[in-house]
Coordinates of C-alpha atoms in Angstrom, one line a residue:
M1 CA -26.8 4.6 6.7
A2 CA -23.3 5.6 7.7
R3 CA -21.5 7.7 5.1
I4 CA -18.1 6.3 3.9
P5 CA -15.4 8.8 3.2
Y6 CA -13.7 6.8 0.5
G7 CA -11.4 9.0 -1.6
I8 CA -11.9 12.1 0.5
S9 CA -8.9 13.7 2.0
N10 CA -10.3 17.1 3.0
F11 CA -10.6 17.2 6.8
A12 CA -13.1 20.1 6.9
A13 CA -15.4 18.4 4.3
M14 CA -15.4 15.2 6.4
R15 CA -16.4 17.0 9.5
E16 CA -19.0 19.2 7.8
R17 CA -20.7 16.2 6.1
R18 CA -20.4 14.0 9.3
L19 CA -18.6 11.3 7.5
L20 CA -17.0 8.3 9.3
F21 CA -13.7 9.5 10.9
V22 CA -11.0 7.6 12.9
D23 CA -9.6 10.1 15.3
Q24 CA -5.8 10.2 15.5
T25 CA -5.5 13.8 16.6
R26 CA -3.8 12.7 19.9
Y27 CA -0.6 12.6 17.9
L28 CA -0.6 16.4 17.6
H29 CA 0.5 16.5 21.3
L30 CA 3.3 14.1 20.7
L31 CA 4.6 16.0 17.6
E32 CA 4.7 19.3 19.4
E33 CA 6.1 18.1 22.6
Q34 CA 8.6 15.6 21.5
G35 CA 8.9 15.7 17.8
P36 CA 11.3 17.8 15.7
D37 CA 10.3 21.0 14.0
H38 CA 11.0 19.5 10.6
V39 CA 9.4 16.1 9.9
L40 CA 9.6 13.6 7.0
F41 CA 6.8 11.0 7.3
L42 CA 6.9 8.0 4.9
R43 CA 4.0 5.6 4.3
P44 CA 2.9 3.5 1.3
R45 CA 0.4 4.9 -1.2
R46 CA -3.2 5.4 -0.2
F47 CA -2.4 5.2 3.5
G48 CA -4.0 8.5 4.7
K49 CA -1.1 10.9 4.3
S50 CA -3.1 13.6 2.5
L51 CA -5.8 13.5 5.1
W52 CA -3.2 14.0 7.8
I53 CA -1.8 16.9 5.9
S54 CA -5.3 18.4 5.8
I55 CA -5.7 17.9 9.5
L56 CA -2.4 19.7 10.2
E57 CA -3.5 22.5 7.8
H58 CA -6.8 23.1 9.6
Y59 CA -5.3 22.8 13.1
Y60 CA -2.3 25.1 12.7
D61 CA -3.5 27.7 10.1
L62 CA -4.6 30.9 11.8
R63 CA -7.4 31.4 9.2
F64 CA -9.3 28.5 10.7
A65 CA -9.1 29.8 14.3
D66 CA -12.8 30.8 14.5
R67 CA -13.8 27.3 13.3
F68 CA -11.7 25.4 15.9
A69 CA -14.7 24.2 17.9
E70 CA -16.6 23.2 14.7
L71 CA -13.8 21.2 13.3
F72 CA -12.1 19.7 16.3
G73 CA -14.9 19.7 18.9
G74 CA -15.5 16.1 20.2
L75 CA -12.0 14.9 19.0
D76 CA -9.1 14.1 21.3
I77 CA -7.3 17.3 20.5
G78 CA -10.4 19.4 20.9
H79 CA -10.7 18.5 24.5
D80 CA -7.0 19.4 25.2
P81 CA -5.6 21.6 22.4
T82 CA -1.9 22.4 22.2
S83 CA -0.4 25.9 22.6
L84 CA 0.4 26.2 18.9
H85 CA -3.0 25.6 17.3
N86 CA -4.0 28.2 14.8
R87 CA -0.7 30.2 15.2
F88 CA 0.8 29.9 11.7
L89 CA 0.5 30.9 8.1
V90 CA 0.2 27.5 6.6
L91 CA 1.7 27.0 3.1
R92 CA 0.5 23.7 1.7
L93 CA 2.2 22.2 -1.4
D94 CA 1.3 19.0 -3.3
F95 CA 3.8 17.5 -5.8
S96 CA 1.4 14.8 -7.0
T97 CA -0.1 17.0 -9.7
V98 CA 3.2 17.5 -11.6
D99 CA 3.1 16.0 -15.1
T100 CA 6.2 13.9 -16.1
S101 CA 4.9 12.9 -19.6
G102 CA 6.7 15.6 -21.6
D103 CA 10.3 16.7 -22.1
D104 CA 12.4 18.6 -19.6
G105 CA 10.8 21.9 -20.6
R106 CA 7.3 20.7 -20.0
L107 CA 8.2 19.2 -16.7
H108 CA 9.8 22.5 -15.6
E109 CA 6.6 24.3 -16.7
S110 CA 4.3 21.8 -15.0
L111 CA 6.2 22.1 -11.7
T112 CA 6.3 25.9 -11.9
R113 CA 2.6 26.0 -12.7
S114 CA 1.7 23.7 -9.8
L115 CA 3.7 25.6 -7.2
A116 CA 2.5 29.0 -8.5
W117 CA -1.1 27.8 -8.1
H118 CA -0.5 26.7 -4.5
V119 CA 1.3 29.9 -3.6
R120 CA -1.4 32.0 -5.3
G121 CA -4.0 30.3 -3.1
F122 CA -1.8 30.8 0.0
L123 CA -1.6 34.6 -0.7
A124 CA -5.4 34.9 -1.4
D125 CA -6.3 32.9 1.7
H126 CA -4.1 34.9 4.0
Q127 CA -4.8 38.4 2.5
P128 CA -6.2 39.8 5.8
W129 CA -2.7 39.3 7.3
L130 CA -0.7 40.5 4.4
E131 CA -0.1 44.1 3.6
D132 CA 1.5 43.5 0.2
G133 CA -0.3 40.4 -0.8
Q134 CA -1.7 41.8 -4.1
R135 CA 1.7 42.8 -5.3
L136 CA 3.1 39.4 -4.6
R137 CA 0.1 37.8 -6.4
D138 CA 0.8 40.0 -9.4
A139 CA 4.5 38.9 -9.3
L140 CA 3.3 35.3 -9.8
E141 CA 1.8 36.1 -13.2
G142 CA 4.1 34.7 -15.8
V143 CA 6.6 33.3 -13.3
A144 CA 9.0 30.9 -15.0
D145 CA 10.7 29.4 -12.0
P146 CA 9.3 27.3 -9.1
V147 CA 11.8 28.7 -6.7
H148 CA 10.6 32.2 -7.6
A149 CA 7.1 31.1 -6.8
L150 CA 8.2 29.7 -3.5
R151 CA 10.0 32.9 -2.6
C152 CA 6.8 34.9 -3.1
A153 CA 5.2 32.9 -0.2
L154 CA 8.3 33.3 1.9
E155 CA 8.4 37.0 1.4
A156 CA 4.8 37.3 2.4
G157 CA 5.5 35.5 5.7
R158 CA 8.5 37.7 6.3
Q159 CA 6.5 40.9 5.7
A160 CA 3.7 39.8 7.9
G161 CA 6.0 38.9 10.8
L162 CA 4.2 35.6 11.2
P163 CA 5.8 32.2 11.2
L164 CA 5.2 29.8 8.3
Y165 CA 4.3 26.1 8.6
V166 CA 5.2 24.5 5.3
L167 CA 3.3 21.2 4.5
I168 CA 4.5 19.2 1.5
D169 CA 2.3 16.3 0.5
E170 CA 3.8 13.5 -1.7
Y171 CA 7.2 15.2 -2.0
D172 CA 8.5 12.3 -4.2
S173 CA 5.4 11.6 -6.3
F174 CA 6.6 12.8 -9.7
T175 CA 10.2 11.8 -9.1
N176 CA 9.1 8.3 -8.4
E177 CA 7.2 8.3 -11.7
L178 CA 10.5 9.3 -13.5
V179 CA 12.4 6.5 -11.9
A180 CA 9.6 4.0 -12.5
S181 CA 9.5 4.9 -16.2
Q182 CA 13.3 4.5 -16.5
Q183 CA 14.0 8.2 -16.9
E184 CA 16.8 8.2 -14.3
A185 CA 18.9 10.7 -16.2
R186 CA 16.1 13.3 -15.9
Y187 CA 15.7 12.5 -12.3
K188 CA 19.4 13.0 -11.5
T189 CA 19.3 16.4 -13.4
L190 CA 16.6 17.5 -10.9
V191 CA 18.3 16.4 -7.7
H192 CA 22.1 16.9 -8.2
G193 CA 24.2 20.0 -8.3
T194 CA 22.1 23.0 -9.1
G195 CA 19.1 20.9 -10.1
L196 CA 15.7 22.4 -9.8
L197 CA 14.4 20.3 -7.0
K198 CA 17.6 20.6 -5.0
T199 CA 17.5 24.4 -5.3
F200 CA 13.8 24.4 -4.3
F201 CA 14.4 22.4 -1.1
K202 CA 17.5 24.4 -0.4
A203 CA 15.4 27.6 -0.4
I204 CA 13.1 26.1 2.2
K205 CA 16.0 25.1 4.3
E206 CA 17.5 28.6 4.1
A207 CA 14.1 30.1 5.2
T208 CA 14.2 27.9 8.3
G209 CA 17.5 29.4 9.2
T210 CA 16.2 32.9 9.0
G211 CA 13.1 32.1 11.0
V212 CA 10.6 32.7 8.2
V213 CA 9.7 29.0 8.2
A214 CA 9.2 27.7 11.7
R215 CA 8.0 24.2 11.0
T216 CA 7.7 21.7 8.1
F217 CA 5.9 18.4 7.6
T218 CA 6.7 16.4 4.5
T219 CA 5.0 13.2 3.4
G220 CA 6.2 10.7 0.8
I221 CA 6.6 7.1 0.0
N222 CA 10.3 6.4 0.2
P223 CA 13.6 8.1 1.0
L224 CA 15.2 8.0 -2.4
L225 CA 14.6 11.7 -3.2
L226 CA 15.7 12.9 0.2
S227 CA 18.8 10.8 0.0
D228 CA 19.7 12.0 -3.5
L229 CA 19.1 15.7 -2.5
T230 CA 21.9 15.2 0.1
S231 CA 22.5 18.6 1.8
G232 CA 19.6 20.2 -0.1
F233 CA 17.1 19.3 2.7
N234 CA 19.0 17.4 5.4
I235 CA 17.1 19.1 8.3
A236 CA 14.0 16.8 8.2
R237 CA 13.9 13.8 10.5
N238 CA 12.1 10.7 9.3
L239 CA 9.6 9.8 12.0
G240 CA 7.8 7.1 10.1
A241 CA 10.0 4.3 11.5
E242 CA 10.1 5.5 15.1
P243 CA 8.0 3.3 17.6
E244 CA 6.1 6.3 19.0
Y245 CA 4.6 7.0 15.5
A246 CA 4.2 3.4 14.3
E247 CA 0.4 3.7 14.7
L248 CA 0.0 7.1 13.1
L249 CA -2.0 6.6 9.9
G250 CA -3.8 3.4 9.0
F251 CA -6.5 1.7 11.1
G252 CA -6.0 -0.6 14.1
L253 CA -8.2 -3.6 14.7
E254 CA -10.5 -1.8 17.1
D255 CA -10.8 1.1 14.7
V256 CA -12.1 -1.3 12.0
R257 CA -14.4 -3.1 14.4
G258 CA -15.8 0.3 15.4
L259 CA -16.4 1.3 11.8
L260 CA -18.2 -2.0 11.2
A261 CA -20.3 -1.4 14.2
Q262 CA -21.3 2.1 12.9
V263 CA -22.1 0.9 9.4
G264 CA -23.9 -2.1 10.8
E265 CA -26.7 -0.1 12.3
G266 CA -30.2 -0.3 11.1
S267 CA -31.0 -1.9 7.7
T268 CA -27.3 -2.5 7.1
A269 CA -27.1 -5.1 9.9
E270 CA -29.3 -7.5 7.9
A271 CA -27.0 -7.0 4.9
I272 CA -23.9 -7.8 6.9
S273 CA -25.5 -10.9 8.3
E274 CA -26.0 -12.1 4.7
L275 CA -22.2 -11.9 4.3
G276 CA -21.7 -14.2 7.2
G277 CA -21.9 -11.7 10.0
E278 CA -19.6 -8.9 11.3
A279 CA -17.0 -11.3 12.5
Q280 CA -16.7 -12.9 9.1
V281 CA -16.4 -9.6 7.3
L282 CA -13.8 -8.4 9.9
E283 CA -11.8 -11.6 9.3
L284 CA -11.9 -11.1 5.5
M285 CA -10.7 -7.5 5.9
A286 CA -7.9 -8.7 8.2
Q287 CA -6.7 -11.3 5.7
W288 CA -6.7 -8.9 2.8
Y289 CA -5.9 -5.4 4.2
D290 CA -4.2 -5.8 7.6
G291 CA -0.6 -6.7 8.6
Y292 CA 1.3 -3.5 8.0
R293 CA 3.9 -2.8 10.8
F294 CA 6.2 0.1 10.6
C295 CA 8.6 -0.9 13.3
P296 CA 9.4 -4.4 14.7
G297 CA 6.8 -5.8 17.0
A298 CA 4.4 -2.9 16.5
P299 CA 0.6 -3.5 16.4
A300 CA -0.6 -4.3 12.9
R301 CA -2.3 -1.6 10.8
F302 CA -5.0 -1.9 8.1
N303 CA -4.7 0.0 4.9
P304 CA -7.4 2.6 5.5
D305 CA -8.1 3.2 1.8
M306 CA -8.9 -0.5 1.3
V307 CA -11.1 -0.8 4.4
L308 CA -13.2 2.1 3.2
Y309 CA -13.3 0.7 -0.3
M310 CA -14.8 -2.6 1.1
L311 CA -17.2 -0.8 3.4
Q312 CA -18.8 1.0 0.5
A313 CA -20.0 -2.4 -0.7
V314 CA -20.6 -3.9 2.7
V315 CA -23.2 -1.2 3.6
L316 CA -25.1 -2.4 0.5
G317 CA -25.0 -6.0 1.6
R318 CA -22.3 -7.3 -0.8
L319 CA -18.6 -7.5 -1.3
P320 CA -16.7 -5.4 -3.9
R321 CA -16.5 -6.9 -7.3
E322 CA -12.7 -7.3 -6.7
L323 CA -11.1 -7.2 -3.3
V324 CA -8.0 -5.3 -4.7
D325 CA -8.8 -1.7 -5.3
F326 CA -7.7 -0.7 -8.9
N327 CA -6.2 2.5 -7.5
L328 CA -3.8 0.4 -5.3
A329 CA -3.2 -2.2 -8.1
S330 CA -1.4 0.6 -10.1
D331 CA 1.6 0.1 -7.7
V332 CA 2.4 -3.1 -9.6
G333 CA 4.4 -1.0 -12.1
K334 CA 6.6 0.2 -9.2
L335 CA 7.3 -3.4 -8.2
D336 CA 8.3 -4.0 -11.8
L337 CA 10.8 -1.1 -11.5
V338 CA 12.3 -2.5 -8.3
V339 CA 12.9 -6.0 -9.8
R340 CA 14.3 -4.6 -13.1
K341 CA 16.5 -2.1 -11.4
A342 CA 17.8 -4.5 -8.8
G343 CA 17.9 -7.5 -11.2
D344 CA 16.8 -9.8 -8.3
L345 CA 13.7 -11.8 -9.4
G346 CA 14.9 -14.7 -7.2
R347 CA 14.8 -12.6 -4.0
L348 CA 11.3 -11.3 -4.8
W349 CA 10.3 -14.9 -5.4
A350 CA 11.7 -15.9 -2.0
W351 CA 9.8 -13.2 -0.3
I352 CA 6.5 -14.2 -1.9
E353 CA 7.1 -17.9 -0.9
G354 CA 7.3 -16.7 2.7
Q355 CA 11.0 -17.5 3.2
D356 CA 12.7 -15.9 6.2
L357 CA 15.6 -14.3 4.4
P358 CA 18.8 -13.6 6.4
G359 CA 19.9 -10.1 6.7
S360 CA 16.6 -8.6 5.8
S361 CA 16.2 -5.1 7.3
V362 CA 15.2 -1.6 6.5
V363 CA 17.6 1.3 6.0
D364 CA 16.4 4.9 6.0
R365 CA 18.8 6.4 3.4
F366 CA 19.7 5.0 0.0
G367 CA 19.7 6.5 -3.5
V368 CA 18.6 5.3 -6.9
D369 CA 22.0 3.9 -7.8
D370 CA 22.1 1.8 -4.6
L371 CA 19.1 -0.5 -5.3
T372 CA 21.2 -3.5 -6.4
D373 CA 22.3 -4.0 -2.7
P374 CA 19.9 -6.7 -1.3
V375 CA 19.3 -4.6 1.9
N376 CA 18.2 -1.6 -0.2
F377 CA 16.1 -3.8 -2.4
D378 CA 14.3 -5.1 0.6
S379 CA 14.0 -1.6 2.0
L380 CA 12.4 -0.2 -1.1
L381 CA 9.9 -3.1 -1.1
Y382 CA 9.1 -2.1 2.5
Y383 CA 8.5 1.6 1.7
L384 CA 6.3 0.7 -1.3
G385 CA 4.2 -1.5 1.1
F386 CA 5.1 -4.9 -0.4
L387 CA 7.0 -5.9 2.7
S388 CA 6.3 -5.0 6.4
Y389 CA 7.7 -5.9 9.8
T390 CA 6.5 -9.0 11.6
E391 CA 5.1 -9.1 15.1
D392 CA 8.5 -10.4 16.3
P393 CA 10.5 -7.7 18.1
R394 CA 13.4 -8.7 16.0
P395 CA 13.6 -6.8 12.7
R396 CA 12.2 -9.3 10.4
L397 CA 10.1 -8.7 7.2
R398 CA 7.3 -10.4 5.4
V399 CA 4.6 -9.9 2.8
P400 CA 1.8 -8.3 4.9
N401 CA -1.5 -9.5 3.4
Y402 CA -3.4 -11.1 0.5
V403 CA -3.7 -7.8 -1.4
V404 CA 0.0 -7.5 -1.6
R405 CA 0.4 -11.2 -2.4
T406 CA -2.1 -10.9 -5.2
L407 CA -0.2 -7.9 -6.7
C408 CA 3.0 -9.8 -6.4
W409 CA 1.6 -13.0 -7.9
E410 CA 0.4 -11.0 -10.9
Q411 CA 3.7 -9.3 -11.2
L412 CA 5.6 -12.6 -11.0
R413 CA 3.4 -14.0 -13.7
K414 CA 4.3 -11.0 -16.0
L415 CA 8.0 -11.4 -15.2
L416 CA 7.9 -15.1 -15.9
Q417 CA 5.9 -14.5 -19.1
R418 CA 8.5 -12.1 -20.2
S419 CA 11.5 -14.2 -19.2
L420 CA 10.1 -17.4 -20.7
G421 CA 9.0 -15.7 -23.9
L422 CA 5.4 -16.8 -23.6
D423 CA 2.9 -14.8 -25.7
H424 CA -0.3 -15.7 -23.9
F425 CA -1.9 -18.0 -21.3
E426 CA -5.2 -18.6 -23.0
T427 CA -5.1 -22.3 -22.3
V428 CA -4.6 -21.5 -18.7
R429 CA -7.6 -19.2 -18.6
V430 CA -9.7 -22.0 -20.1
A431 CA -8.4 -24.5 -17.5
L432 CA -9.2 -22.0 -14.7
H433 CA -12.8 -21.6 -16.0
A434 CA -13.1 -25.4 -16.0
L435 CA -11.7 -25.5 -12.5
M436 CA -14.3 -23.2 -11.1
G437 CA -17.2 -23.8 -13.4
D438 CA -17.0 -27.6 -14.0
G439 CA -15.0 -28.8 -11.0
E440 CA -12.3 -30.2 -13.3
G441 CA -8.9 -29.2 -11.8
E442 CA -6.3 -31.6 -13.0
T443 CA -5.8 -29.8 -16.3
F444 CA -4.8 -26.5 -14.6
F445 CA -2.1 -28.1 -12.5
R446 CA -0.7 -30.0 -15.5
L447 CA -0.4 -26.6 -17.3
V448 CA 1.5 -25.2 -14.3
R449 CA 4.0 -28.0 -14.8
E450 CA 4.2 -27.6 -18.6
Q451 CA 4.0 -23.8 -19.0
V452 CA 6.0 -22.7 -16.0
L453 CA 8.0 -25.3 -14.1
A454 CA 9.3 -27.3 -17.1
L455 CA 10.5 -24.0 -18.7
A456 CA 11.6 -22.0 -15.7
V457 CA 13.5 -24.5 -13.7
P458 CA 16.2 -25.2 -16.3
R459 CA 16.8 -21.5 -16.6
D460 CA 17.2 -21.1 -12.9
L461 CA 14.3 -18.8 -12.6
I462 CA 12.7 -21.2 -10.0
H463 CA 14.5 -23.5 -7.5
L464 CA 12.1 -26.3 -7.0
S465 CA 10.4 -26.7 -3.6
E466 CA 6.8 -27.1 -2.4
A467 CA 6.7 -23.3 -1.7
A468 CA 8.1 -22.4 -5.1
I469 CA 5.5 -24.7 -6.9
K470 CA 2.7 -23.1 -4.9
T471 CA 3.9 -19.6 -5.9
A472 CA 4.0 -20.7 -9.5
C473 CA 0.4 -21.9 -9.1
L474 CA -0.6 -18.6 -7.5
A475 CA 1.0 -16.6 -10.3
L476 CA -1.2 -18.4 -12.9
L477 CA -4.3 -18.3 -10.7
S478 CA -4.0 -14.5 -10.8
L479 CA -5.1 -14.7 -14.5
S480 CA -8.7 -15.3 -13.4
T481 CA -11.0 -12.6 -12.2
E482 CA -13.6 -15.2 -11.4
L483 CA -12.0 -16.5 -8.2
M484 CA -10.5 -15.3 -4.9
V485 CA -7.3 -17.1 -3.9
F486 CA -6.3 -17.8 -0.3
S487 CA -2.8 -19.2 0.4
E488 CA -2.1 -20.8 3.8
W489 CA -5.8 -20.5 4.7
A490 CA -6.0 -20.6 8.5
T491 CA -8.1 -23.1 10.3
H492 CA -8.0 -24.3 13.9
R493 CA -6.2 -27.4 12.7
G494 CA -3.5 -25.9 10.4
Y495 CA -3.1 -24.0 7.2
A496 CA -4.6 -25.2 3.9
D497 CA -2.2 -24.6 1.0
L498 CA -4.8 -23.3 -1.4
V499 CA -8.5 -22.4 -1.0
L500 CA -10.3 -21.0 -4.0
I501 CA -13.7 -19.5 -3.9
P502 CA -15.8 -17.6 -6.4
A503 CA -15.1 -13.9 -6.6
P504 CA -18.0 -11.7 -5.3
Q505 CA -19.0 -10.7 -8.9
S506 CA -19.0 -14.4 -10.0
V507 CA -22.5 -15.2 -8.7
W508 CA -23.0 -17.9 -11.3
L509 CA -20.2 -20.0 -9.9
E510 CA -21.2 -22.6 -7.3
R511 CA -17.9 -24.4 -6.6
A512 CA -15.0 -23.9 -4.2
W513 CA -11.7 -25.8 -3.8
M514 CA -9.5 -26.8 -0.9
I515 CA -6.2 -28.1 -2.3
E516 CA -3.1 -29.5 -0.6
L517 CA 0.2 -29.3 -2.6
K518 CA 3.0 -31.8 -2.3
Y519 CA 6.4 -32.1 -3.9
L520 CA 8.9 -35.0 -4.3
G521 CA 12.3 -34.6 -5.8
K522 CA 13.2 -37.1 -8.5
S523 CA 15.9 -38.6 -6.2
A524 CA 13.3 -39.3 -3.5
D525 CA 10.6 -40.6 -5.8
T526 CA 9.5 -44.2 -5.0
P527 CA 6.0 -45.7 -5.0
V528 CA 6.0 -45.8 -1.2
A529 CA 7.1 -42.1 -1.0
R530 CA 4.3 -41.1 -3.4
Q531 CA 1.7 -42.9 -1.3
Q532 CA 3.0 -41.4 1.9
A533 CA 2.8 -37.9 0.4
L534 CA -0.7 -38.4 -0.9
A535 CA -1.9 -39.9 2.4
E536 CA -0.4 -37.0 4.3
G537 CA -2.3 -34.5 2.0
R538 CA -5.6 -36.4 2.6
A539 CA -5.1 -36.4 6.3
Q540 CA -4.3 -32.7 6.3
I541 CA -7.5 -31.8 4.4
A542 CA -9.5 -34.0 6.8
R543 CA -8.1 -32.1 9.8
Y544 CA -8.9 -28.7 8.2
C545 CA -12.5 -29.8 7.6
Q546 CA -12.9 -30.4 11.3
D547 CA -13.0 -26.6 11.8
E548 CA -16.7 -26.2 11.7
Q549 CA -16.7 -22.4 11.6
R550 CA -14.3 -22.3 8.6
L551 CA -16.2 -25.1 6.9
A552 CA -19.5 -23.3 7.4
Y553 CA -18.1 -20.4 5.5
L554 CA -17.2 -22.7 2.5
S555 CA -20.6 -24.5 2.7
R556 CA -22.3 -21.8 0.6
W557 CA -20.6 -23.5 -2.3
T558 CA -20.0 -27.0 -3.4
L559 CA -16.6 -27.8 -1.9
H560 CA -14.2 -29.9 -3.9
K561 CA -11.0 -31.2 -2.3
A562 CA -7.8 -32.6 -3.9
V563 CA -4.2 -33.4 -3.2
V564 CA -1.7 -32.5 -6.0
L565 CA 1.7 -34.1 -6.0
F566 CA 4.4 -32.7 -8.2
V567 CA 7.2 -35.2 -8.9
G568 CA 10.2 -33.1 -10.0
I569 CA 9.2 -31.2 -13.1
D570 CA 8.2 -34.3 -15.1
E571 CA 5.0 -35.5 -13.5
V572 CA 1.8 -34.4 -11.7
V573 CA -0.3 -36.8 -9.7
W574 CA -3.9 -35.6 -9.1
E575 CA -6.0 -37.2 -6.4
P576 CA -9.5 -35.9 -5.6
V577 CA -10.5 -36.3 -2.0
A578 CA -14.0 -37.5 -1.2

């Protein structure tokens, strides 16, 4: 059985244990030959940034020179290595371990302790090349300043006469936590004037000027910190949005197809067939995990963490209990930050509805105080992974996949709950259980009208349309862990508004739903208009059911079909379809 490297970001460990590996080492040529010496590379969380930093460390650090064939043999770069491989003292730093839970003193101490630990390891690992390494390690004992810890590493490189390659992973990790927890005053203290972080990055910048630091590669999620540091570290160029690097990190369609082929060997092949076959599993992955584009018109990328998360279950012949990895779901809190800071629930709602908003684009520099600008609002959603470019060569954005939509629906529900003053949705949960367990769906859609639309529309939280009503339904559907929700479910004959199937863990449920939503404004409401809307919904469902392959997928459950017509915010017409 193929071994899945979920949660593993150590390149050497993956190669030693012969874990599945998608080779992107060809980009090392591009970075050396065309890229700048100082790189900032931004991608959403859990997109393979730490593994790439590990690849750079093992490729460029001179201490791994005698293991080059072992680590890179058989890979693209192993067949044609660049001139700079294993030529540097590599200093690797990671800001994700800094603790922000305490006061300023504890934050300072945590940052100092983390950096000192990394520098201590750097000095120990490179002892054979350092004449005065022990003295520098001794100087780290009791160090009270992160800049002092950094200078010990810089001094080691200067004395050795060897260039340093500084790798900084998740440079904005703990500062994002400060902003997300509404501690912006503490954040600004770190990045402005003589702030600790500004001084730290300024020291690295100065070392590049003296030649001690030859190259840097920094990963992160968004440009907020770099923008607020201003001149503190203005030497790094953000390559994340450049077309040549749009496919660096993440998996392409052929990568995922290859991984499925590898895990589908031997006894696992029968397990995959029980899930509908390789093509069905690939389609499910594409719907949930694909769709990230990091420049207009670029090929779509899968979130690699989520693909590996699903593969762990697929090799055992099942799907994960939930298709959204809990580790990724923690990003919902960051979405809450964006909406609260920008005060633009309506714009978020429009994005989730799938509206093509004018003026949507991504900018590469903006600070914390600039988030109320709609362009910066959209940009931060993009950097967090909640929006991505479309396949259109024009710069247009959209929500990339069902994982993101699920996170957004859940967040919208929480925002609505807070805005409407609702304490709980227990009646909705009961109605959802009846929907999936008993095949009784009318109650749920009446509750959507009563508990969301009738309260939110008068307060201008929702502007009624068919898309807005569907989004409200999706927000409440996210309350249930018993079902998987598909919006705009693709068939050969069109797109079904809602398809609901039992979640993988809900083996006791035997029902699925295909639902078409319709909306009539009060001014357009007539008996004839109602009958026309309902007839159109019935015809659409009939067309969708002509797609034999898609219907075969749903045939494992008892399929219920219905048209739901919302008339303003006052009435719901429920019509089951035979």
